[in-house]
Amino acid sequence: MTEAPSSTNLAAEKAAATAAAREKAAATAAARQGGGDFAEVVTHAHVRDIALPGGAGTMALVTLDNGFDHTKPNTFGPQSIANVRAAIEALQVRAEAGEIQAVGITGKPFIFAVGADLKAVSQAAEREMALGVARAGHHAFGAIMDLPVPTFAFVNGAAMGGGVEIALACDYRTISSGVPAVALPETFLGLVPGWGGCYLLPNLVGPANALKVIIENPMNFNRMLKGPQAFSLGMADAMFEPADFLEESLGWAAGVVSGEVTVQRPEVSRDEAEWAAALKAAKGLVDLKTGGKAPAPYRALELVEAARTATRDEAFAAEDEALADLVMGDELRAGLYAFDLVQRRAKRPAGAPDKALARPVTKVGIVGAGLMASQLALLFAQRLEVPVVMTDLDQARVDKGVAYVQGEVDKLLAKGRLGQDKANRLKALVTGSTSKDGFADADFVIEAVFEEMGVKKQVWAEVEAVVSPECVLATNTSSLSITEMASDLAHPERVVGFHFFNPVAIMPLLEIVKGERTDDATLATAFATGKTLKKTTILVKDSPSFIVNRLLGRFMGEVAKIVDEGTPIEVADRAFAGLSPMPPFVLLGLVGPAIALHNNETLAKAFPDRFYVSENLRRVVEAKKSAIYIWPEGKPVVDPEVEALFDKPADPVVLTTDQVRERILSVLADEIRRMLDEGVAQAPMDIDLAMISGANFQFPNGGITPLLDREGISEKVTGKRFLPPGAASVPA
């Protein structure tokens, strides 16, 4: 496409100058509001003129770009929003003068825009400031809607939050089939889509489809849409391949402008009953996931309900008020705290030694070829791209493990996630043997064998006889002592805990456990390897079950005790909506009763005064039952065979859901305080990061400690807060 010469009439220059002055004033005010400690990464709105093909006229193409590569996505802070508004107001003058026939908006390579700058949001210390942030976005995006020429969003890369909303403000949208993420994740954090999303999306795609994006996906661990999924929902009018996306989009836009292309969309029903049914279903999900304790999704539901009949101005004003209320709420601040943990603290693990001490890993050995070991083999091959050797007791197990890896690679190939050459290389990297001799030149050996100390010690004795003195010996134990495991070795200093969570490919957390004699070079190598594996690494002191499993053990043990005392399973499970990712007895089925029992037995042996082992759970394990619930017609019902195994107390104590919740939060507060006092974790932030990334505890709770502080449990149980006021709550 050729660029058309841009006219520079006096009116346009005057509008641009006025907008620039407004932008500068807004930036100054934002800096003043933030106390001078917020340095915005500014997204600029670069404008160039494009001669549309077929003589359709001139398009002013706005490219959103913050000057960095795709690893720092475009966001909208105060100056960025002012930039957008300035550019659009200048284009308004040019459009009215007949200089341009269309306006397009696109992003830098791989990124469209990912929404509001959350650091800017967190700076709002007063409701009026929060209201100003909300209104600024509406004014900027509303200006796009008011342009007198057709407007187009060319969604070339990731689009979230305000990035989706600026696209919705345009008349037409194209999307690349390669876009990896489209989402309105606000309710996941404790906000609402407040720059038009709650009004524009349901009026574009209907209430049911809109609520999938606004409610259902965020409530399900912040699920994202890919480009083709967003297109199929009706969020874009046309989809093109990534290679020539912009060229094809411009050609399509030219057809729309010239009238050769007619955009047809399904009519959105105004039937009140249809909207009510969609809203009722979404509310049921919110109730299930939050237990009514998270305000943001309920505010979003109200806004979507009003969108059926509201005018644009009414809807935008309602979004402003909702945003202002939520920004000044503790739930959002806890969500922002959690977001900061996974975005920043996770990248700089507290207590990790100097990375310069890390040794290179050029070959990996894996002891075991079961499911966990096979998942590890695939991960190490994918991320480290070095030879991986699996061993097991017999050839059949080895062959099964290698076949699993090859099968998973074939699945990735079939989905187009990798090419044939890469698939062949990955398959060639992973081999198996019944002998550990192949570990002789390995730099890193990890075991994933039966969770029993004698078995682990025997494995390491056999491995140490083969490997070099510098080879790191990593154990994937979920609960056993690293120090004891290494105690009989000639080089105990190179043994380290390397605890993954299942499923390995999905769960981000990797607990790195320092034994009493683990040296800094081993620890540094473990952290460097974890980083290359793209995991969230947290330093943990060698102690029973480490962080996540210890807290889950106290949690699950206490729930089991409550049920053993007489509270029905269903009542106990309902108490955890909005706290844990799923009800505890549903989680028990996912983890496996035998694994849960083993973890609790390990913890009860170490801390018999606090950790409870349920005899009813033991009966479930002995009966070889794999879950507590069955799912007829897709709904959970306690398995009658499991219920029959439970001993009923002579004098049952039946608690309400609120009583169950308070008791569980109280024991969690007690255990967290003990863990911090013992140095199991470096700080409360690492407890929260571990529970978010290893157990899917919820963002609007900030993990767990902000919730305990907010509800007064911390002080009631331990005598003090875990975090200072304002760290994960609204500043006083």
XYZ file of C-alpha atoms in Angstrom:
732
model
C 0.000 0.000 0.000
C 1.232 3.512 -0.726
C 1.113 6.338 1.771
C -0.901 9.393 0.711
C 0.467 12.884 1.365
C -1.069 14.430 4.483
C -2.623 17.924 4.287
C -1.727 20.359 7.022
C -4.468 22.926 7.093
C -4.608 25.488 9.854
C -7.602 23.961 11.606
C -5.920 20.587 11.936
C -2.753 22.159 13.309
C -4.771 24.113 15.849
C -6.657 20.982 16.968
C -3.431 19.044 17.327
C -1.847 21.825 19.379
C -4.873 22.016 21.672
C -4.884 18.259 22.134
C -1.146 18.234 22.859
C -1.635 20.872 25.535
C -4.434 18.828 27.079
C -2.223 15.716 26.972
C 0.583 17.506 28.788
C -1.803 18.800 31.451
C -3.306 15.337 31.966
C 0.146 13.784 32.310
C 1.149 16.401 34.880
C -2.028 15.780 36.865
C -1.510 12.030 36.740
C 2.034 12.337 38.030
C 0.807 14.630 40.795
C -1.955 12.166 41.752
C 0.495 9.305 41.876
C 2.750 11.099 44.307
C 5.530 11.112 41.734
C 6.227 7.354 42.084
C 4.442 6.179 38.942
C 6.459 6.299 35.743
C 4.068 5.423 32.927
C 5.316 3.516 29.903
C 3.521 5.693 27.384
C 1.673 4.173 24.446
C 1.842 6.586 21.512
C -0.766 6.899 18.776
C 1.282 7.273 15.585
C -0.750 8.417 12.568
C 0.114 7.900 8.916
C -2.018 8.262 5.832
C -2.665 5.238 3.625
C -4.088 5.374 0.102
C -6.751 2.670 0.158
C -6.770 0.369 -2.879
C -9.343 0.772 -5.632
C -9.510 4.516 -5.195
C -11.520 4.186 -1.962
C -9.817 7.239 -0.510
C -7.356 7.971 2.273
C -7.292 6.167 5.593
C -5.542 7.679 8.607
C -3.950 4.611 10.195
C -3.284 4.930 13.933
C -0.628 2.547 15.254
C -0.516 2.021 19.025
C 3.113 1.605 20.073
C 4.928 2.156 23.355
C 8.359 1.903 21.738
C 9.217 -1.517 23.192
C 9.027 -5.001 21.671
C 6.190 -7.442 22.287
C 7.507 -8.409 25.735
C 6.252 -5.028 27.031
C 2.702 -4.769 25.666
C 0.862 -1.533 24.896
C -1.140 -0.318 27.894
C -3.288 2.722 28.602
C -2.164 4.970 31.423
C -3.184 8.650 31.747
C -0.684 9.941 29.159
C -1.478 7.091 26.762
C -5.206 7.813 26.929
C -4.448 11.498 26.365
C -2.358 10.503 23.321
C -5.253 8.552 21.837
C -7.706 11.364 22.451
C -5.345 13.950 20.946
C -4.843 11.874 17.821
C -8.570 11.242 17.383
C -9.539 14.880 17.900
C -7.019 15.932 15.256
C -8.491 13.315 12.918
C -11.997 14.652 13.633
C -10.961 17.991 12.128
C -9.398 16.318 9.093
C -12.429 14.080 8.566
C -14.799 17.039 8.689
C -12.559 18.812 6.153
C -12.840 15.820 3.793
C -9.121 15.000 3.933
C -9.625 11.400 5.084
C -12.340 8.890 4.273
C -11.630 6.358 7.035
C -9.666 5.827 10.262
C -7.962 2.565 11.196
C -6.384 1.488 14.484
C -3.812 -1.291 14.844
C -0.996 -2.280 17.164
C 2.728 -2.842 17.064
C 3.968 -6.309 15.984
C 2.259 -9.129 17.936
C 0.444 -6.716 20.278
C -2.745 -4.717 19.786
C -3.209 -3.418 23.354
C -3.706 -5.120 26.713
C -5.728 -2.586 28.633
C -5.340 -0.093 31.429
C -1.964 0.387 33.074
C -2.673 -1.264 36.408
C 0.070 0.690 38.147
C -1.811 3.860 37.272
C -5.050 2.382 38.626
C -3.362 1.501 41.920
C -2.266 5.122 42.384
C -5.834 6.365 42.821
C -6.056 7.288 46.510
C -9.456 9.025 46.301
C -12.707 8.126 44.561
C -12.627 11.307 42.451
C -9.267 10.235 41.006
C -10.693 6.804 40.148
C -13.698 8.449 38.527
C -11.339 10.591 36.454
C -9.523 7.497 35.155
C -12.845 5.953 34.129
C -14.099 9.085 32.395
C -10.821 9.684 30.550
C -11.086 6.305 28.844
C -14.694 6.868 27.883
C -13.936 10.307 26.469
C -11.069 8.981 24.351
C -12.922 5.935 23.053
C -16.166 7.887 22.661
C -14.293 10.274 20.377
C -13.577 7.321 18.074
C -17.270 6.459 18.005
C -18.132 10.057 17.096
C -15.839 10.326 14.068
C -17.818 11.192 10.916
C -15.998 8.589 8.773
C -15.978 4.766 9.035
C -13.596 3.470 11.704
C -11.788 0.132 11.693
C -9.846 -1.836 14.294
C -7.243 -4.179 12.828
C -6.556 -6.515 15.751
C -3.151 -7.875 14.850
C -2.106 -9.289 18.236
C -3.039 -9.766 21.880
C -6.039 -7.660 22.911
C -7.304 -7.470 26.472
C -9.379 -5.118 28.571
C -9.113 -1.610 27.153
C -7.503 -3.081 24.043
C -10.722 -4.958 23.300
C -12.781 -1.890 24.213
C -10.948 0.459 21.843
C -11.645 -2.092 19.100
C -15.322 -2.235 20.114
C -15.459 1.567 19.807
C -14.733 1.225 16.085
C -17.440 0.597 13.499
C -15.740 -2.499 12.058
C -13.120 -5.003 13.187
C -10.776 -7.477 11.544
C -8.708 -9.976 13.515
C -5.647 -12.070 12.760
C -6.112 -15.819 13.005
C -2.801 -15.883 14.870
C -3.946 -13.676 17.765
C -3.102 -15.698 20.909
C -5.302 -13.906 23.432
C -8.510 -11.878 23.389
C -10.109 -11.213 26.757
C -11.971 -8.915 29.077
C -10.258 -10.159 32.269
C -11.380 -7.349 34.568
C -13.667 -9.379 36.842
C -10.786 -11.790 37.447
C -8.876 -8.908 39.038
C -11.781 -7.212 40.807
C -12.854 -4.663 38.159
C -15.430 -4.451 35.374
C -14.842 -3.775 31.680
C -15.395 -0.083 32.317
C -14.401 1.679 29.108
C -17.433 0.518 27.155
C -17.091 -3.260 27.347
C -20.209 -3.948 29.433
C -22.337 -1.914 27.016
C -20.791 -2.354 23.590
C -20.077 -6.094 23.648
C -23.588 -7.351 24.532
C -25.029 -4.970 21.966
C -22.666 -6.410 19.367
C -22.759 -10.163 20.026
C -25.784 -10.599 22.310
C -25.907 -11.154 26.063
C -24.951 -14.846 26.181
C -21.811 -14.447 24.061
C -20.867 -11.240 25.853
C -21.191 -12.859 29.278
C -18.928 -15.681 28.149
C -16.184 -13.077 27.677
C -17.052 -10.775 30.593
C -17.945 -13.393 33.240
C -17.460 -17.032 32.277
C -13.889 -16.881 30.988
C -12.499 -14.709 33.822
C -14.255 -16.871 36.432
C -12.619 -19.974 34.919
C -9.014 -19.117 35.768
C -8.978 -16.155 33.375
C -9.417 -18.185 30.226
C -8.510 -16.410 26.973
C -9.983 -16.594 23.492
C -7.796 -17.106 20.458
C -8.380 -15.099 17.292
C -10.635 -17.667 15.564
C -12.738 -18.079 18.739
C -13.242 -14.322 19.050
C -14.211 -14.194 15.376
C -16.727 -17.022 15.783
C -18.346 -15.154 18.695
C -18.877 -12.176 16.411
C -16.273 -9.908 17.982
C -14.738 -9.296 14.532
C -16.274 -8.960 11.080
C -13.438 -10.574 9.124
C -10.410 -12.737 9.865
C -7.158 -12.941 7.911
C -3.911 -14.898 8.196
C -1.006 -13.286 10.100
C 1.449 -13.147 7.165
C -0.429 -10.470 5.223
C -2.944 -9.425 7.854
C -2.626 -5.655 7.541
C -2.607 -5.663 3.748
C -5.693 -7.882 3.608
C -7.420 -5.776 6.278
C -6.795 -2.581 4.355
C -8.151 -4.165 1.184
C -11.248 -5.341 3.041
C -11.700 -1.904 4.627
C -11.457 -0.299 1.184
C -14.315 -2.523 0.074
C -16.418 -1.422 3.039
C -15.696 2.266 2.395
C -16.478 1.993 -1.321
C -19.641 -0.023 -0.688
C -18.363 -3.148 -2.440
C -18.331 -5.077 0.876
C -21.477 -5.232 2.994
C -20.965 -6.272 6.618
C -23.754 -8.462 7.885
C -24.147 -9.240 11.574
C -26.842 -11.261 13.353
C -29.421 -8.965 14.893
C -29.114 -8.733 18.670
C -32.372 -9.630 20.352
C -33.978 -7.078 22.647
C -36.153 -9.732 24.268
C -36.059 -9.199 28.031
C -36.555 -12.899 28.794
C -33.596 -13.889 26.627
C -31.310 -11.406 28.379
C -32.628 -12.482 31.789
C -31.883 -16.145 31.048
C -28.300 -15.377 30.044
C -27.809 -13.195 33.119
C -29.289 -15.838 35.433
C -26.893 -18.485 34.105
C -23.921 -16.145 34.510
C -24.985 -15.203 38.035
C -25.189 -18.879 38.957
C -21.578 -19.295 37.890
C -20.512 -16.211 39.860
C -22.326 -17.495 42.957
C -20.596 -20.851 42.591
C -17.140 -19.355 42.088
C -17.265 -16.488 44.594
C -19.942 -17.330 47.140
C -21.213 -13.776 46.756
C -18.026 -12.355 48.260
C -16.517 -10.669 45.164
C -18.341 -7.465 44.131
C -16.864 -6.971 40.643
C -18.668 -9.720 38.682
C -22.003 -8.720 40.219
C -21.459 -5.102 39.146
C -20.604 -6.355 35.663
C -23.858 -8.322 35.565
C -25.826 -5.185 36.501
C -24.125 -3.209 33.732
C -24.800 -5.873 31.114
C -28.442 -6.067 32.213
C -28.806 -2.299 31.801
C -27.121 -2.406 28.372
C -30.313 -3.796 26.806
C -32.143 -0.477 27.126
C -29.569 2.160 28.182
C -28.283 4.918 25.944
C -24.557 5.133 25.386
C -24.187 8.091 27.725
C -26.201 6.364 30.455
C -24.205 3.166 30.093
C -20.831 4.919 30.122
C -21.807 6.958 33.186
C -22.829 3.752 34.985
C -19.508 2.145 34.063
C -17.699 5.203 35.446
C -19.467 4.860 38.785
C -18.845 1.113 38.982
C -15.159 1.563 38.198
C -14.765 4.294 40.788
C -16.423 2.152 43.466
C -14.342 -0.916 42.655
C -11.037 0.955 42.374
C -11.618 2.179 45.903
C -12.363 -1.344 47.164
C -9.992 -3.724 48.918
C -10.803 -6.612 46.572
C -9.319 -4.798 43.587
C -6.255 -3.759 45.566
C -5.742 -7.384 46.574
C -6.111 -8.358 42.907
C -3.535 -5.754 41.868
C -1.219 -7.015 44.617
C -1.618 -10.548 43.227
C -1.006 -9.317 39.688
C 2.185 -7.616 40.843
C 3.349 -10.844 42.478
C 3.010 -12.912 39.318
C 4.341 -10.172 37.030
C 7.263 -8.903 39.106
C 8.128 -10.851 42.224
C 7.959 -14.117 40.285
C 10.713 -12.820 37.995
C 13.046 -11.966 40.895
C 12.786 -14.856 43.376
C 13.484 -13.721 46.927
C 16.539 -15.360 48.480
C 17.903 -16.848 45.254
C 21.738 -16.836 45.072
C 23.758 -14.952 42.463
C 22.775 -16.329 39.054
C 26.442 -16.164 38.012
C 27.012 -19.237 40.195
C 24.703 -21.382 38.049
C 26.329 -24.157 36.042
C 25.242 -24.947 32.467
C 22.854 -27.857 31.920
C 23.618 -29.696 28.685
C 22.025 -33.061 29.467
C 19.247 -34.159 31.830
C 18.593 -37.513 33.465
C 15.167 -38.508 34.809
C 14.752 -41.404 37.217
C 11.352 -42.895 36.527
C 9.206 -43.182 33.417
C 5.715 -42.879 34.874
C 3.274 -40.074 34.095
C 4.999 -37.398 36.184
C 8.448 -38.362 34.894
C 7.177 -38.386 31.309
C 5.671 -34.926 31.729
C 9.022 -33.726 33.071
C 10.886 -35.271 30.146
C 8.686 -33.424 27.652
C 9.065 -30.122 29.519
C 12.868 -30.348 29.784
C 13.186 -31.267 26.107
C 10.898 -28.438 25.001
C 12.399 -25.690 27.139
C 16.075 -26.666 27.522
C 16.405 -28.377 24.119
C 19.042 -30.773 25.486
C 19.188 -34.594 25.529
C 16.922 -36.166 28.156
C 17.363 -39.785 29.325
C 14.615 -41.569 31.260
C 15.242 -44.740 33.254
C 12.958 -47.218 34.966
C 12.986 -50.760 36.343
C 12.001 -52.546 33.129
C 11.922 -51.890 29.402
C 8.129 -51.887 29.200
C 7.895 -48.912 31.573
C 10.686 -47.104 29.751
C 9.011 -47.661 26.386
C 5.701 -46.412 27.768
C 7.339 -43.218 29.071
C 9.105 -42.471 25.780
C 5.913 -43.243 23.854
C 4.011 -40.745 26.027
C 6.465 -37.983 25.119
C 6.301 -38.845 21.427
C 2.499 -38.921 21.559
C 2.344 -35.469 23.175
C 4.740 -34.096 20.538
C 2.510 -35.534 17.815
C -0.493 -33.776 19.395
C 1.361 -30.453 19.317
C 2.282 -31.085 15.684
C -1.331 -31.865 14.769
C -2.492 -28.637 16.418
C 0.079 -26.618 14.478
C 1.892 -25.641 17.687
C 5.220 -26.749 16.202
C 6.600 -27.774 12.818
C 7.706 -31.192 11.617
C 11.430 -30.425 12.020
C 10.945 -29.266 15.617
C 8.812 -32.320 16.360
C 11.500 -34.616 15.018
C 14.163 -32.866 17.117
C 12.105 -33.138 20.309
C 11.456 -36.826 19.758
C 15.147 -37.445 19.135
C 16.123 -35.639 22.351
C 14.157 -37.987 24.636
C 15.463 -41.536 25.044
C 15.042 -44.268 27.635
C 17.026 -47.049 29.271
C 16.861 -49.527 32.141
C 20.438 -48.536 33.056
C 21.552 -45.324 34.755
C 24.859 -45.385 32.868
C 23.424 -42.815 30.466
C 23.543 -40.278 33.317
C 27.357 -40.274 33.338
C 27.633 -37.008 31.393
C 24.403 -35.436 32.713
C 24.580 -32.072 34.485
C 21.132 -32.360 36.083
C 19.296 -35.498 37.245
C 15.774 -35.360 38.669
C 13.902 -38.242 40.285
C 10.147 -38.804 40.118
C 9.787 -42.158 41.864
C 7.578 -43.461 44.670
C 7.175 -41.025 47.590
C 9.029 -43.109 50.185
C 12.312 -42.100 51.813
C 13.984 -45.499 51.466
C 13.228 -45.610 47.744
C 14.534 -42.060 47.221
C 17.776 -42.778 49.114
C 18.410 -45.933 47.114
C 17.867 -44.048 43.856
C 20.351 -41.324 44.782
C 22.973 -43.847 45.901
C 22.733 -45.529 42.495
C 22.820 -42.216 40.623
C 25.775 -40.838 42.613
C 27.828 -43.864 41.641
C 27.464 -42.850 37.974
C 27.388 -39.042 37.713
C 30.099 -36.407 38.100
C 30.584 -34.669 41.505
C 29.117 -31.418 40.051
C 25.911 -32.968 38.688
C 22.840 -31.511 40.405
C 20.559 -34.117 41.993
C 17.006 -32.741 42.074
C 14.085 -34.429 43.798
C 10.479 -33.880 42.862
C 9.321 -34.950 46.314
C 6.172 -33.213 47.467
C 6.715 -33.653 51.200
C 9.905 -35.493 52.223
C 13.051 -34.004 53.789
C 15.746 -32.995 51.315
C 18.338 -33.025 54.094
C 17.559 -36.599 55.131
C 17.393 -37.722 51.518
C 20.943 -36.458 50.937
C 22.379 -37.523 54.285
C 24.109 -40.738 53.108
C 25.645 -39.284 49.945
C 29.289 -38.340 49.405
C 28.148 -34.974 48.002
C 24.958 -33.961 49.846
C 25.580 -30.334 48.875
C 24.346 -30.972 45.309
C 20.895 -32.270 46.314
C 18.006 -29.818 45.949
C 14.221 -30.001 46.035
C 12.618 -29.297 42.649
C 8.919 -29.715 43.314
C 6.552 -29.387 40.350
C 2.772 -29.292 40.478
C 0.486 -31.439 38.377
C -0.182 -31.102 35.462
C 3.410 -30.061 34.863
C 2.772 -28.280 31.556
C 0.062 -26.060 33.035
C 0.814 -25.305 36.694
C 3.350 -22.443 36.931
C 4.816 -23.080 40.379
C 8.154 -24.724 41.059
C 9.157 -24.921 44.730
C 12.954 -24.940 45.022
C 13.887 -26.447 48.376
C 17.215 -25.829 50.064
C 18.463 -28.680 52.216
C 20.740 -27.977 55.184
C 23.824 -28.723 53.077
C 22.646 -27.577 49.616
C 25.318 -25.213 48.284
C 24.798 -21.945 46.412
C 26.009 -23.307 43.064
C 23.407 -26.070 43.183
C 20.716 -23.646 44.245
C 21.675 -21.135 41.538
C 21.612 -23.896 38.914
C 18.157 -24.949 40.117
C 16.817 -21.392 39.855
C 18.378 -20.850 36.421
C 16.953 -24.145 35.175
C 13.524 -23.281 36.585
C 13.620 -19.946 34.800
C 14.501 -21.619 31.492
C 11.607 -24.004 32.094
C 9.426 -20.835 32.335
C 8.253 -21.674 35.837
C 7.522 -19.417 38.810
C 10.316 -20.349 41.208
C 10.102 -19.797 44.974
C 12.799 -20.552 47.537
C 11.533 -22.815 50.324
C 13.189 -24.018 53.517
C 13.437 -27.784 53.913
C 10.371 -28.598 56.010
C 7.511 -31.113 55.792
C 5.444 -30.625 52.610
C 7.043 -27.201 51.951
C 4.553 -24.335 51.282
C 1.560 -25.321 49.177
C 1.089 -28.900 50.322
C 1.581 -27.932 53.959
C -1.142 -25.302 53.765
C -3.409 -27.560 51.724
C -2.729 -30.327 54.251
C -3.854 -28.129 57.142
C -6.819 -26.943 55.080
C -7.907 -30.404 53.911
C -7.256 -32.012 57.282
C -9.412 -29.477 59.086
C -12.226 -29.830 56.535
C -12.080 -33.605 56.933
C -12.251 -33.182 60.720
C -15.294 -30.914 60.397
C -17.037 -33.534 58.251
C -15.993 -36.387 60.557
C -17.542 -34.429 63.435
C -20.892 -34.316 61.674
C -21.130 -31.497 59.113
C -22.391 -32.860 55.750
C -19.835 -32.887 52.922
C -22.028 -30.680 50.735
C -22.288 -28.007 53.471
C -18.533 -28.036 54.049
C -17.830 -27.759 50.324
C -20.181 -24.767 49.893
C -18.149 -22.813 52.433
C -15.211 -22.409 50.069
C -16.741 -20.564 47.135
C -14.520 -17.569 46.508
C -11.643 -18.985 48.560
C -10.226 -22.114 46.944
C -10.301 -22.876 43.206
C -12.779 -25.673 43.803
C -14.574 -27.250 46.776
C -12.150 -29.316 48.903
C -13.868 -32.666 48.362
C -13.911 -32.039 44.606
C -10.198 -31.200 44.855
C -9.684 -34.434 46.779
C -10.882 -36.356 43.753
C -8.536 -34.438 41.481
C -5.488 -34.899 43.721
C -6.404 -38.476 44.577
C -7.473 -39.668 48.043
C -4.317 -41.770 48.454
C -1.992 -38.834 47.751
C -3.972 -36.556 50.070
C -3.866 -39.180 52.814
C -0.111 -39.664 52.417
C 0.491 -35.900 52.615
C -1.611 -35.598 55.762
C 0.082 -38.599 57.359
C 3.491 -37.025 56.682
C 2.384 -33.732 58.207
C 0.654 -35.370 61.171
C 3.862 -37.244 61.936
C 5.789 -33.948 61.933
C 3.100 -31.834 63.653
C 0.746 -34.200 65.507
C -0.815 -31.371 67.519
C -2.240 -29.613 64.438
C -2.601 -31.964 61.502
C -5.525 -34.342 61.423
C -5.657 -37.689 59.642
C -9.203 -38.742 58.819
C -10.033 -42.397 59.396
C -12.922 -41.931 56.997
C -10.462 -40.860 54.302
C -8.350 -43.895 55.122
C -11.415 -46.104 54.488
C -11.955 -44.375 51.141
C -8.355 -45.144 50.156
C -8.550 -48.747 51.367
C -11.727 -49.169 49.308
C -9.751 -47.902 46.301
C -12.250 -45.132 45.617
C -10.715 -42.472 43.369
C -13.111 -39.636 44.222
C -15.758 -38.498 46.685
C -18.265 -37.325 44.100
C -19.876 -38.910 41.088
C -21.235 -36.697 38.298
C -24.579 -37.908 36.978
C -25.966 -35.447 34.429
C -22.835 -33.335 34.879
C -23.625 -32.318 38.470
C -21.638 -33.453 41.529
C -23.344 -35.853 43.934
C -21.616 -37.577 46.849
C -20.942 -41.175 45.810
C -23.343 -43.366 47.868
C -20.617 -46.003 48.190
C -18.264 -43.407 49.674
C -20.962 -42.086 51.994
C -21.541 -45.627 53.262
C -17.866 -45.883 54.239
C -18.061 -42.889 56.579
C -18.544 -43.491 60.305
C -21.252 -41.230 61.669
C -20.520 -39.588 65.056
C -22.829 -40.386 67.974
C -23.180 -36.679 68.809
C -22.773 -34.827 65.502
C -21.620 -31.210 65.464
C -23.181 -29.569 62.406
C -21.658 -26.241 61.394
C -23.053 -23.630 59.025
C -21.105 -22.658 55.906
C -20.019 -19.402 57.584
C -18.764 -21.301 60.634
C -16.857 -23.742 58.420
C -15.257 -20.880 56.505
C -14.151 -18.993 59.618
C -12.678 -22.119 61.185
C -10.687 -22.933 58.055
C -9.441 -19.373 57.626
C -8.386 -19.400 61.283
C -6.259 -22.540 60.968
C -4.712 -21.208 57.735
C -3.761 -17.970 59.505
C -2.210 -19.980 62.326
C -0.208 -22.171 59.946
C 0.998 -19.276 57.796
C 2.248 -17.414 60.860
C 4.141 -20.527 61.988
C 5.652 -21.008 58.529
C 6.854 -17.415 58.411
C 8.280 -17.657 61.932
C 10.096 -20.869 60.931
C 11.479 -19.285 57.739
C 9.754 -21.800 55.469
C 8.973 -18.896 53.137
C 10.857 -15.620 52.770
C 7.791 -13.393 53.260
C 3.968 -13.390 53.126
C 4.262 -12.415 49.460
C 5.883 -15.778 48.697
C 3.089 -17.612 50.522
C 0.558 -15.773 48.355
C 2.521 -16.284 45.145
C 2.795 -20.001 45.911
C -0.928 -20.387 46.596
C -1.864 -18.464 43.434
C 0.535 -20.258 41.092
C 0.538 -23.684 42.760
C -3.033 -24.037 44.026
C -5.006 -21.540 41.894
C -6.127 -19.458 44.880
C -8.028 -16.438 43.637
C -6.619 -13.102 42.489
C -9.242 -10.841 44.164
C -8.185 -12.409 47.474
C -4.534 -11.632 46.736
C -3.827 -15.318 47.315
C -4.615 -15.774 50.997
C -2.910 -13.321 53.406
C -4.720 -10.153 52.185
C -8.035 -11.952 52.702
C -7.036 -12.979 56.224
C -6.031 -9.381 56.965
C -9.192 -7.906 55.402
C -11.544 -10.121 57.397
C -9.695 -9.560 60.684
C -8.726 -13.226 60.990
C -4.975 -12.502 61.056
C -5.153 -10.269 64.111
C -7.755 -12.429 65.845
C -5.657 -15.596 65.502
C -2.047 -14.366 65.444
C -2.252 -10.913 67.019
C -1.078 -8.998 63.934
C -1.585 -8.491 60.207
C 0.506 -10.286 57.618
C 0.845 -7.230 55.342
C 1.026 -3.526 56.181
C -2.148 -1.498 55.505
C -2.218 -0.382 51.862
C -0.028 -3.198 50.542
C -3.047 -5.147 49.318
C -5.837 -2.808 50.405
C -6.933 0.772 49.797
C -4.415 3.154 51.401
C -5.783 4.964 54.446
